[in-house]
Tab-separated table of C-alpha atoms in Angstrom:
chain	number	residue	atom	x	y	z
A	283	UNK	CA	4.586	-13.026	9.965
A	284	UNK	CA	6.109	-12.605	13.430
A	285	UNK	CA	5.930	-9.178	15.117
A	286	UNK	CA	9.797	-9.136	15.507
A	287	UNK	CA	10.254	-9.460	11.727
A	288	UNK	CA	7.567	-6.969	11.055
A	289	UNK	CA	9.381	-4.373	13.068
A	290	UNK	CA	12.480	-4.810	10.954
A	291	UNK	CA	10.443	-3.711	7.756
A	292	UNK	CA	8.158	-0.772	6.916
A	293	UNK	CA	5.913	0.109	3.966
A	294	UNK	CA	5.805	3.687	2.505
A	295	UNK	CA	3.682	5.386	-0.204
A	296	UNK	CA	6.347	8.230	-0.420
A	297	UNK	CA	7.451	8.167	-4.007
A	298	UNK	CA	10.668	9.998	-3.279
A	299	UNK	CA	11.963	6.904	-1.364
A	300	UNK	CA	11.508	4.548	-4.305
A	301	UNK	CA	14.670	3.052	-5.871
A	302	UNK	CA	13.561	3.569	-9.428
A	303	UNK	CA	16.591	1.790	-10.921
A	304	UNK	CA	16.147	-1.268	-8.656
A	305	UNK	CA	12.323	-1.341	-9.748
A	306	UNK	CA	13.378	-1.055	-13.382
A	307	UNK	CA	16.026	-3.791	-13.138
A	308	UNK	CA	13.499	-6.232	-11.568
A	309	UNK	CA	10.671	-5.340	-13.921
A	310	UNK	CA	12.722	-5.598	-17.182
A	311	UNK	CA	13.579	-9.257	-16.229
A	312	UNK	CA	10.094	-10.144	-15.114
A	313	UNK	CA	7.586	-12.278	-17.274
A	314	UNK	CA	5.054	-9.524	-17.273
A	315	UNK	CA	7.276	-6.471	-18.131
A	316	UNK	CA	10.246	-8.109	-19.886
A	317	UNK	CA	12.418	-5.307	-21.499
A	318	UNK	CA	10.318	-2.468	-20.289
A	319	UNK	CA	11.979	0.907	-20.927
A	320	UNK	CA	13.016	3.033	-17.889
A	321	UNK	CA	10.857	5.919	-19.210
A	322	UNK	CA	7.870	3.581	-19.162
A	323	UNK	CA	8.581	2.507	-15.490
A	324	UNK	CA	8.999	6.187	-14.399
A	325	UNK	CA	5.795	7.296	-16.172
A	326	UNK	CA	3.748	4.376	-14.534
A	327	UNK	CA	5.098	5.213	-11.047
A	328	UNK	CA	4.190	8.952	-11.627
A	329	UNK	CA	0.647	8.073	-12.437
A	330	UNK	CA	0.050	5.276	-9.810
A	331	UNK	CA	-0.330	4.941	-6.071
A	332	UNK	CA	2.978	3.143	-5.237
A	333	UNK	CA	3.938	1.062	-2.283
A	334	UNK	CA	7.653	0.356	-1.335
A	335	UNK	CA	8.583	-2.192	1.239
A	336	UNK	CA	11.792	-1.395	2.964
A	337	UNK	CA	14.413	-2.822	5.412
A	338	UNK	CA	16.011	0.356	6.887
A	339	UNK	CA	16.633	2.518	3.941
A	340	UNK	CA	16.927	-0.318	1.446
A	341	UNK	CA	13.920	-1.120	-0.852
A	342	UNK	CA	13.134	-4.734	-0.910
A	343	UNK	CA	9.651	-4.787	-2.488
A	344	UNK	CA	7.290	-2.796	-4.584
A	345	UNK	CA	3.685	-2.580	-5.823
A	346	UNK	CA	1.517	-0.052	-7.607
A	347	UNK	CA	-2.250	0.548	-7.813
A	348	UNK	CA	-3.887	2.111	-10.723
A	349	UNK	CA	-7.170	3.486	-9.403
A	350	UNK	CA	-9.992	6.031	-9.282
A	351	UNK	CA	-10.387	5.323	-5.538
A	352	UNK	CA	-13.997	4.648	-5.954
A	353	UNK	CA	-15.021	1.971	-8.543
A	354	UNK	CA	-11.980	0.101	-9.593
A	355	UNK	CA	-8.335	-0.655	-8.880
A	356	UNK	CA	-5.743	-2.510	-10.611
A	357	UNK	CA	-3.008	-4.071	-8.694
A	358	UNK	CA	0.360	-4.226	-10.617
A	359	UNK	CA	3.910	-5.056	-10.452
A	360	UNK	CA	3.989	-6.690	-7.089
A	361	UNK	CA	7.309	-8.085	-6.142
A	362	UNK	CA	9.630	-8.900	-3.190
A	363	UNK	CA	13.285	-9.295	-3.943
A	364	UNK	CA	14.542	-12.831	-3.870
A	365	UNK	CA	16.521	-12.834	-0.627
A	366	UNK	CA	13.508	-11.510	1.269
A	367	UNK	CA	10.978	-14.146	-0.088
A	368	UNK	CA	9.508	-16.777	2.244
A	369	UNK	CA	9.350	-14.774	5.349
A	370	UNK	CA	5.692	-13.641	5.099
A	371	UNK	CA	6.562	-10.176	3.662
A	372	UNK	CA	4.383	-10.810	0.500
A	373	UNK	CA	1.289	-11.648	2.684
A	374	UNK	CA	1.948	-8.662	4.898
A	375	UNK	CA	2.518	-6.340	1.898
A	376	UNK	CA	-0.635	-7.437	-0.034
A	377	UNK	CA	-2.757	-7.071	3.143
A	378	UNK	CA	-1.422	-3.623	3.762
A	379	UNK	CA	-2.224	-2.418	0.227
A	380	UNK	CA	-5.789	-4.074	0.372
A	381	UNK	CA	-6.347	-2.349	3.796
A	382	UNK	CA	-4.975	1.035	2.733
A	383	UNK	CA	-7.444	3.637	4.020
A	384	UNK	CA	-7.840	5.585	0.715
A	385	UNK	CA	-8.812	2.307	-1.056
A	386	UNK	CA	-11.422	1.184	1.078
A	387	UNK	CA	-14.197	2.450	-1.081
A	388	UNK	CA	-13.053	0.783	-4.135
A	389	UNK	CA	-15.819	-1.573	-5.609
A	390	UNK	CA	-13.715	-3.817	-7.848
A	391	UNK	CA	-10.094	-4.916	-7.684
A	392	UNK	CA	-8.213	-6.701	-10.605
A	393	UNK	CA	-4.870	-8.038	-11.184
A	394	UNK	CA	-3.204	-10.220	-13.800
A	395	UNK	CA	-0.896	-12.954	-12.742
A	396	UNK	CA	0.348	-16.239	-14.032
A	397	UNK	CA	1.595	-17.438	-10.679
A	398	UNK	CA	0.924	-16.836	-6.892
A	399	UNK	CA	-2.870	-17.443	-7.362
A	400	UNK	CA	-2.930	-19.118	-3.946
A	401	UNK	CA	-1.550	-15.911	-2.386
A	402	UNK	CA	-4.185	-13.737	-3.968
A	403	UNK	CA	-7.136	-16.045	-3.550
A	404	UNK	CA	-6.739	-15.680	0.232
A	405	UNK	CA	-7.514	-12.004	-0.187
A	406	UNK	CA	-10.658	-12.597	-2.243
A	407	UNK	CA	-9.324	-12.595	-5.725
A	408	UNK	CA	-11.028	-15.098	-8.083
A	409	UNK	CA	-10.811	-16.088	-11.684
A	410	UNK	CA	-13.103	-13.972	-13.939
A	411	UNK	CA	-16.516	-15.382	-13.788
A	412	UNK	CA	-17.592	-13.835	-17.189
A	413	UNK	CA	-14.308	-13.196	-19.058
A	414	UNK	CA	-16.381	-12.475	-22.068
A	415	UNK	CA	-17.282	-9.152	-20.644
A	416	UNK	CA	-13.670	-8.146	-20.291
A	417	UNK	CA	-11.956	-6.685	-23.343
A	418	UNK	CA	-8.631	-5.194	-24.007
A	419	UNK	CA	-6.890	-3.158	-26.622
A	420	UNK	CA	-3.199	-3.178	-27.413
A	421	UNK	CA	-1.835	0.017	-28.921
A	422	UNK	CA	0.107	-1.103	-32.116
A	423	UNK	CA	2.258	1.993	-31.928
A	424	UNK	CA	3.752	1.184	-28.414
A	425	UNK	CA	6.236	-1.595	-27.635
A	426	UNK	CA	4.616	-4.013	-25.381
A	427	UNK	CA	6.342	-4.912	-22.121
């Protein structure tokens, strides 16, 4: 990403800057969080380390990390709005998150994607080598997004 473009955008972890409605609108139409309720988005933001990508005061990207800041981190809900894609912002955004000072002691990072594997591989993400060691539990009493 060229420096001129980079100076036009900034990244912040200040949750008060987040455009919750824009985030919800995007997520509820995404393949991974289709029809997610606004209350669920708000609760997930309140309990995560969140990153907003901005041009001036307009939010154009979002990501969050669920973490204990030591042993594990789960990268979630990473997106850049359509008009801003293809400019290198996604690469810069992911690099910024992975280099964030408070996350430097994290031993194991995970993310779930069905696309953009090439982007994440350049930052060291790999397919699970032992998927049989990873389990998950879905709560039957909560609507799945």
